[in-house]
């Protein structure tokens, strides 16, 4: 082989070895990383002093960045507050969040970095559900507590003991609230025929499965049941199908972009079902900011809301008024809540020992901005969902009645 | 241009060195990162067999990674078969898919071939999404290789070492062989090559199938590494694009270029992510790409060769 | 029947927008040999300009074209004179090295937009986007009509330019025979710059059209890029009429197949048809 090729290869090997040894030596002051990563009580700096480091990854760039950034804000705000109030276990808290660029493989590799190179004391969850579910498995292998939105029910059926959905964004619980509302209506007023379109991915499927169950329970016929893939080129054909089938209940299990197209198509073709349910689009501030009245009267769900009467919600809203110019965005609240649960678990266990934290969380109640939760063997709180509806451009809780701030608008206009 | 056996020895030694690394106390993150690095090198070297040697730049290589990945995933989730056994099968399935799609696709040339391979990869993803019974749409979970994280990482790492070695050896021997010369003739001028008696159709197809099969093997291990397999990530166009990027940057004429390109891109990207992070790191990455290709448009190995040549001339004259 | 009519109509209108999005890319590739994968990223930038003109200045989004067309044309010329021509001189394979170059550009541009505009998705709102008209039981929205008109008009302009102006004919001459064109005294630097300028300007206009149809955010350019590939594959490179047909075909195949096939398979149908067409077409040459 030519000299230059040999040289290239040699230089490459040297470069690689340099990088490897550089990385190995630039870690925090860990004398023997191997030994300490076997210790599930977490590492961090020398005990009793120095900050507690909480680490994780989030999509700060890429398609999921919009939500990832809100979650990060929630994490940072909690850390700021806890530090202002004396810290966790008397120690200051540091946050280390790496950008996984909305890439699943990077989320694995970077979380491994967080755990094994940065040697953080505690983990906190990633986004979206597919990433969280992937990291749930990794955290389990490291025997570290992992608090996140979860990856729907399948992720909680894998036998992971260290994972918590606190609270989870559970597709299978999504429309519980809305269907409970329908069940409360006199039979004559209820919708009779449903048309459902679903994004063919884990999120869509989770929501669809439970929707089908509920529809059967209420005796609502399913006239249209279609999957679609993103990107959705045009929603009109699907919506016309629903209209032609005479469906008076329209369920769109999708995201923001396709949700917007679907709503516009509904208006454009003059389709007037009694109710429109939309997946997770209305959970994003852009739904309100961008659609305004156009997005009105769409039902959805949430596990967290700035109008809920729980401890700390008011304070988050005050902070959000200055930071965002409005109420606390849901994902900001989720981030904050997940941190709250982690913090309470640590304080409750009185240590950074992952098993102790896990056991404490599974036998005690936590108090968060999303409510009070207890967790079962799988790390899930009891099933719940708040039905929301976009009224006057704003998604408000309409069911259950004890926390509802508005009456549902029904039928759809 | 005959390669000396010394290269092979260097490669084997380097690989043994690599295989020993986890045992000398490397932290798990490095084991994990090196896994991804080896994976990308394997993908690029394997891709280069059709993309570099034959000059058919495939933009849909992730399809084979995905097919391989789903093969091991489904076999593990449904039949409890360990990927250690099923990975070779993943390669075979991917090779078969390559055979089926390669036959029509290779009739196109140049950028048309590139685009159609992209479309094919999207089509295969759509097919996998809709295959009844495997429930691809909800995500498939894979149980970890071992109860202990260290053993898990080790198993995955060593599997990838084997895959890397296998891939490089394949590429190395192909490059040296008549087969390889035939492929290069195709790259230089396919019409002329055909008139000279080179069975271009068969050679191209064979290269494509081998290339796809190798990618499938990589995919088979990759899905285990991830632990959760869903269509968007497993068939991500980004993977295809990055492979082409790494190959073009390194230089497509030999497997060494593929190795150099992958290492540089992976390491620099990781470094930027860890040290700067977020939008800025990607902006810098983008700018680096622009600058590099402007000044080294024909690949880094080729550029180094040219510099060496100049240096030699100066030394002589 | 209604479904079919609606599918044809919706597909047709969206197809026009795809054709507009792809025409600049195709022209640049055919005439200059450069494969500009940042084309759709520039379109997204155009969409943002239209968005801010509408939401901040409360003007008709079409007025954003006053800024977009000259600005993007200028950017195209600058990119050509600084980057593309430089690359063309040094690279053995301009097709692939331009892909790498423009990929870097796309990554940088996407992240700059994310930095400046944030990752929040945007929806262009204007008075007519809320209106809709019906022809029988088939519907069309104001936004779709406007996007369609914009596309037809722009495509027509480009066609006129290429076939009825001196510079345009020079571009076509250059496309067919680069060496020969230089010999006949055509200023290749000017020709390539004009081509890239028009290409990028059309990207900006396409961005406006697409913003009338879809919500968008910085990362969506990859999705739009794949649509460009589909259109160009169908229509042929450098061929304006082909791009139009390709765009319409892509738009309509996806929507129309949904009438008979489960909607989850419509993309697959699109891909298969495309692959078949390419194979058959190849066989005939």
mmCIF file of N, CA and C in Angstrom, chain A residues 61-63 65-66 70 226-229 231-234 236-238 240-241 243-244 256-257 260-261 264 268-270 286 289-291 294, chain C residues 2-3 6-7 10 14 18 51 111 114 119-125 129-130 132 137 139 144 214-215 219 223 254-255 258 262-264 267:
data_model
loop_
_atom_site.group_PDB
_atom_site.id
_atom_site.type_symbol
_atom_site.label_atom_id
_atom_site.label_comp_id
_atom_site.label_asym_id
_atom_site.label_seq_id
_atom_site.Cartn_x
_atom_site.Cartn_y
_atom_site.Cartn_z
ATOM 1 N N UNK A 61 -32.204 20.468 20.154
ATOM 2 C CA UNK A 61 -32.228 20.810 18.730
ATOM 3 C C UNK A 61 -32.940 19.670 18.034
ATOM 4 N N UNK A 62 -33.311 19.905 16.793
ATOM 5 C CA UNK A 62 -34.030 18.850 16.092
ATOM 6 C C UNK A 62 -35.532 18.985 16.268
ATOM 7 N N UNK A 63 -36.302 18.085 15.636
ATOM 8 C CA UNK A 63 -37.767 18.228 15.607
ATOM 9 C C UNK A 63 -38.455 18.300 16.966
ATOM 10 N N UNK A 65 -37.280 19.751 19.656
ATOM 11 C CA UNK A 65 -36.682 20.777 20.499
ATOM 12 C C UNK A 65 -37.707 21.685 21.148
ATOM 13 N N UNK A 66 -38.775 21.956 20.444
ATOM 14 C CA UNK A 66 -39.743 22.905 20.982
ATOM 15 C C UNK A 66 -40.183 22.498 22.374
ATOM 16 N N UNK A 70 -38.998 23.538 26.785
ATOM 17 C CA UNK A 70 -39.900 23.834 27.895
ATOM 18 C C UNK A 70 -39.610 22.938 29.093
ATOM 19 N N UNK A 226 -58.779 5.050 10.386
ATOM 20 C CA UNK A 226 -57.650 5.083 9.452
ATOM 21 C C UNK A 226 -56.360 5.476 10.129
ATOM 22 N N UNK A 227 -55.289 4.824 9.688
ATOM 23 C CA UNK A 227 -53.958 5.266 10.100
ATOM 24 C C UNK A 227 -53.415 6.197 9.018
ATOM 25 N N UNK A 228 -52.590 7.145 9.417
ATOM 26 C CA UNK A 228 -51.872 7.901 8.409
ATOM 27 C C UNK A 228 -50.441 8.097 8.892
ATOM 28 N N UNK A 229 -49.565 8.436 7.964
ATOM 29 C CA UNK A 229 -48.171 8.660 8.343
ATOM 30 C C UNK A 229 -47.833 10.123 8.180
ATOM 31 N N UNK A 231 -45.224 12.980 6.935
ATOM 32 C CA UNK A 231 -46.055 14.165 6.983
ATOM 33 C C UNK A 231 -47.409 13.960 6.338
ATOM 34 N N UNK A 232 -48.388 14.635 6.895
ATOM 35 C CA UNK A 232 -49.723 14.548 6.332
ATOM 36 C C UNK A 232 -49.834 15.591 5.226
ATOM 37 N N UNK A 233 -49.956 15.116 4.003
ATOM 38 C CA UNK A 233 -49.983 16.064 2.899
ATOM 39 C C UNK A 233 -51.245 16.896 2.876
ATOM 40 N N UNK A 234 -52.354 16.233 2.987
ATOM 41 C CA UNK A 234 -53.577 17.020 3.080
ATOM 42 C C UNK A 234 -54.603 16.246 3.874
ATOM 43 N N UNK A 236 -57.843 17.022 3.973
ATOM 44 C CA UNK A 236 -59.209 17.080 3.415
ATOM 45 C C UNK A 236 -59.786 15.724 3.039
ATOM 46 N N UNK A 237 -59.009 14.891 2.320
ATOM 47 C CA UNK A 237 -59.583 13.592 1.940
ATOM 48 C C UNK A 237 -60.044 12.769 3.143
ATOM 49 N N UNK A 238 -59.248 12.803 4.212
ATOM 50 C CA UNK A 238 -59.631 12.036 5.401
ATOM 51 C C UNK A 238 -60.874 12.628 6.042
ATOM 52 N N UNK A 240 -63.176 14.489 4.664
ATOM 53 C CA UNK A 240 -64.359 14.266 3.813
ATOM 54 C C UNK A 240 -64.898 12.860 4.020
ATOM 55 N N UNK A 241 -63.994 11.919 4.184
ATOM 56 C CA UNK A 241 -64.413 10.538 4.435
ATOM 57 C C UNK A 241 -65.293 10.487 5.682
ATOM 58 N N UNK A 243 -66.917 12.919 7.017
ATOM 59 C CA UNK A 243 -68.166 13.642 6.784
ATOM 60 C C UNK A 243 -69.143 12.784 5.996
ATOM 61 N N UNK A 244 -68.642 12.160 4.947
ATOM 62 C CA UNK A 244 -69.512 11.322 4.116
ATOM 63 C C UNK A 244 -70.058 10.144 4.897
ATOM 64 N N UNK A 256 -49.146 18.403 16.554
ATOM 65 C CA UNK A 256 -49.517 19.791 16.288
ATOM 66 C C UNK A 256 -49.733 20.058 14.802
ATOM 67 N N UNK A 257 -48.707 19.746 13.989
ATOM 68 C CA UNK A 257 -48.774 20.073 12.563
ATOM 69 C C UNK A 257 -49.972 19.456 11.871
ATOM 70 N N UNK A 260 -53.278 20.843 13.180
ATOM 71 C CA UNK A 260 -53.685 22.108 12.566
ATOM 72 C C UNK A 260 -54.324 21.868 11.211
ATOM 73 N N UNK A 261 -53.665 21.046 10.400
ATOM 74 C CA UNK A 261 -54.223 20.755 9.072
ATOM 75 C C UNK A 261 -55.589 20.121 9.181
ATOM 76 N N UNK A 264 -58.245 22.704 10.216
ATOM 77 C CA UNK A 264 -58.539 23.591 9.082
ATOM 78 C C UNK A 264 -59.374 22.872 8.038
ATOM 79 N N UNK A 268 -62.864 23.853 6.597
ATOM 80 C CA UNK A 268 -62.938 24.119 5.159
ATOM 81 C C UNK A 268 -64.027 23.311 4.469
ATOM 82 N N UNK A 269 -64.181 22.040 4.850
ATOM 83 C CA UNK A 269 -65.177 21.234 4.151
ATOM 84 C C UNK A 269 -66.543 21.322 4.818
ATOM 85 N N UNK A 270 -66.656 22.201 5.788
ATOM 86 C CA UNK A 270 -67.952 22.406 6.415
ATOM 87 C C UNK A 270 -68.478 21.125 7.057
ATOM 88 N N UNK A 286 -48.157 26.814 21.118
ATOM 89 C CA UNK A 286 -48.373 27.306 19.760
ATOM 90 C C UNK A 286 -49.806 27.130 19.303
ATOM 91 N N UNK A 289 -51.231 30.230 20.488
ATOM 92 C CA UNK A 289 -50.576 31.378 19.878
ATOM 93 C C UNK A 289 -50.830 31.455 18.381
ATOM 94 N N UNK A 290 -50.805 30.311 17.736
ATOM 95 C CA UNK A 290 -50.890 30.338 16.281
ATOM 96 C C UNK A 290 -52.306 30.224 15.755
ATOM 97 N N UNK A 291 -53.112 29.385 16.392
ATOM 98 C CA UNK A 291 -54.451 29.171 15.839
ATOM 99 C C UNK A 291 -55.476 30.147 16.372
ATOM 100 N N UNK A 294 -59.454 29.711 15.738
ATOM 101 C CA UNK A 294 -59.603 28.601 14.799
ATOM 102 C C UNK A 294 -59.562 27.259 15.511
ATOM 103 N N UNK C 2 -67.542 11.628 -3.928
ATOM 104 C CA UNK C 2 -67.141 12.920 -3.348
ATOM 105 C C UNK C 2 -65.705 12.846 -2.872
ATOM 106 N N UNK C 3 -65.406 11.731 -2.212
ATOM 107 C CA UNK C 3 -64.046 11.543 -1.704
ATOM 108 C C UNK C 3 -63.041 11.650 -2.830
ATOM 109 N N UNK C 6 -62.668 15.217 -4.055
ATOM 110 C CA UNK C 6 -61.930 16.018 -3.089
ATOM 111 C C UNK C 6 -60.450 15.672 -3.124
ATOM 112 N N UNK C 7 -60.188 14.380 -3.223
ATOM 113 C CA UNK C 7 -58.792 13.944 -3.247
ATOM 114 C C UNK C 7 -58.073 14.518 -4.459
ATOM 115 N N UNK C 10 -57.627 18.418 -3.849
ATOM 116 C CA UNK C 10 -56.620 18.735 -2.836
ATOM 117 C C UNK C 10 -55.235 18.369 -3.325
ATOM 118 N N UNK C 14 -52.010 20.942 -3.876
ATOM 119 C CA UNK C 14 -50.754 20.744 -3.143
ATOM 120 C C UNK C 14 -49.630 20.406 -4.114
ATOM 121 N N UNK C 18 -45.763 21.793 -4.566
ATOM 122 C CA UNK C 18 -44.569 20.939 -4.611
ATOM 123 C C UNK C 18 -43.773 21.210 -5.882
ATOM 124 N N UNK C 51 -44.395 34.786 7.292
ATOM 125 C CA UNK C 51 -45.076 34.706 8.577
ATOM 126 C C UNK C 51 -44.937 36.010 9.353
ATOM 127 N N UNK C 111 -30.183 25.447 12.062
ATOM 128 C CA UNK C 111 -29.901 25.762 13.450
ATOM 129 C C UNK C 111 -29.861 27.260 13.725
ATOM 130 N N UNK C 114 -33.394 28.094 14.113
ATOM 131 C CA UNK C 114 -33.918 27.645 15.393
ATOM 132 C C UNK C 114 -33.471 28.578 16.512
ATOM 133 N N UNK C 119 -37.893 27.109 18.260
ATOM 134 C CA UNK C 119 -38.394 25.877 17.670
ATOM 135 C C UNK C 119 -39.915 25.851 17.571
ATOM 136 N N UNK C 120 -40.582 26.885 18.096
ATOM 137 C CA UNK C 120 -42.049 26.877 18.087
ATOM 138 C C UNK C 120 -42.588 26.775 16.670
ATOM 139 N N UNK C 121 -43.534 25.869 16.452
ATOM 140 C CA UNK C 121 -44.113 25.775 15.117
ATOM 141 C C UNK C 121 -44.970 27.006 14.822
ATOM 142 N N UNK C 122 -45.005 27.370 13.549
ATOM 143 C CA UNK C 122 -45.746 28.572 13.147
ATOM 144 C C UNK C 122 -46.843 28.207 12.171
ATOM 145 N N UNK C 123 -47.907 28.958 12.234
ATOM 146 C CA UNK C 123 -48.997 28.773 11.288
ATOM 147 C C UNK C 123 -49.322 30.133 10.695
ATOM 148 N N UNK C 124 -49.288 30.220 9.396
ATOM 149 C CA UNK C 124 -49.570 31.508 8.763
ATOM 150 C C UNK C 124 -51.063 31.763 8.822
ATOM 151 N N UNK C 125 -51.416 32.900 9.383
ATOM 152 C CA UNK C 125 -52.836 33.226 9.494
ATOM 153 C C UNK C 125 -53.119 34.480 8.702
ATOM 154 N N UNK C 129 -57.173 32.624 4.817
ATOM 155 C CA UNK C 129 -56.864 31.234 5.148
ATOM 156 C C UNK C 129 -58.029 30.602 5.887
ATOM 157 N N UNK C 130 -58.901 31.423 6.442
ATOM 158 C CA UNK C 130 -60.049 30.893 7.156
ATOM 159 C C UNK C 130 -61.258 30.728 6.251
ATOM 160 N N UNK C 132 -63.359 29.402 2.960
ATOM 161 C CA UNK C 132 -63.312 28.267 2.046
ATOM 162 C C UNK C 132 -64.468 28.382 1.066
ATOM 163 N N UNK C 137 -69.971 19.461 -3.652
ATOM 164 C CA UNK C 137 -69.641 18.992 -2.313
ATOM 165 C C UNK C 137 -68.144 18.919 -2.084
ATOM 166 N N UNK C 139 -64.485 20.919 -1.552
ATOM 167 C CA UNK C 139 -64.077 22.170 -0.927
ATOM 168 C C UNK C 139 -62.652 22.571 -1.227
ATOM 169 N N UNK C 144 -55.313 27.590 -0.076
ATOM 170 C CA UNK C 144 -54.941 26.689 -1.165
ATOM 171 C C UNK C 144 -55.024 27.401 -2.509
ATOM 172 N N UNK C 214 -49.227 24.672 5.066
ATOM 173 C CA UNK C 214 -48.793 23.837 6.186
ATOM 174 C C UNK C 214 -48.247 24.665 7.340
ATOM 175 N N UNK C 215 -48.360 24.129 8.565
ATOM 176 C CA UNK C 215 -47.589 24.699 9.668
ATOM 177 C C UNK C 215 -46.112 24.354 9.431
ATOM 178 N N UNK C 219 -37.032 22.543 11.428
ATOM 179 C CA UNK C 219 -36.555 21.231 10.994
ATOM 180 C C UNK C 219 -37.372 20.621 9.867
ATOM 181 N N UNK C 223 -38.285 17.133 5.520
ATOM 182 C CA UNK C 223 -39.507 16.562 4.977
ATOM 183 C C UNK C 223 -39.796 17.144 3.598
ATOM 184 N N UNK C 254 -50.757 10.597 -3.885
ATOM 185 C CA UNK C 254 -50.884 10.384 -2.445
ATOM 186 C C UNK C 254 -52.330 10.531 -1.992
ATOM 187 N N UNK C 255 -52.983 11.594 -2.441
ATOM 188 C CA UNK C 255 -54.347 11.798 -1.961
ATOM 189 C C UNK C 255 -55.320 10.826 -2.604
ATOM 190 N N UNK C 258 -55.603 7.233 -1.415
ATOM 191 C CA UNK C 258 -56.268 7.093 -0.128
ATOM 192 C C UNK C 258 -57.740 6.744 -0.248
ATOM 193 N N UNK C 262 -56.009 1.735 2.372
ATOM 194 C CA UNK C 262 -55.939 2.305 3.721
ATOM 195 C C UNK C 262 -54.941 3.446 3.745
ATOM 196 N N UNK C 263 -55.302 4.511 4.421
ATOM 197 C CA UNK C 263 -54.473 5.702 4.370
ATOM 198 C C UNK C 263 -53.046 5.496 4.843
ATOM 199 N N UNK C 264 -52.827 4.468 5.668
ATOM 200 C CA UNK C 264 -51.463 4.253 6.154
ATOM 201 C C UNK C 264 -50.547 3.799 5.021
ATOM 202 N N UNK C 267 -48.381 6.562 1.239
ATOM 203 C CA UNK C 267 -46.999 6.907 0.913
ATOM 204 C C UNK C 267 -46.316 5.752 0.199
#
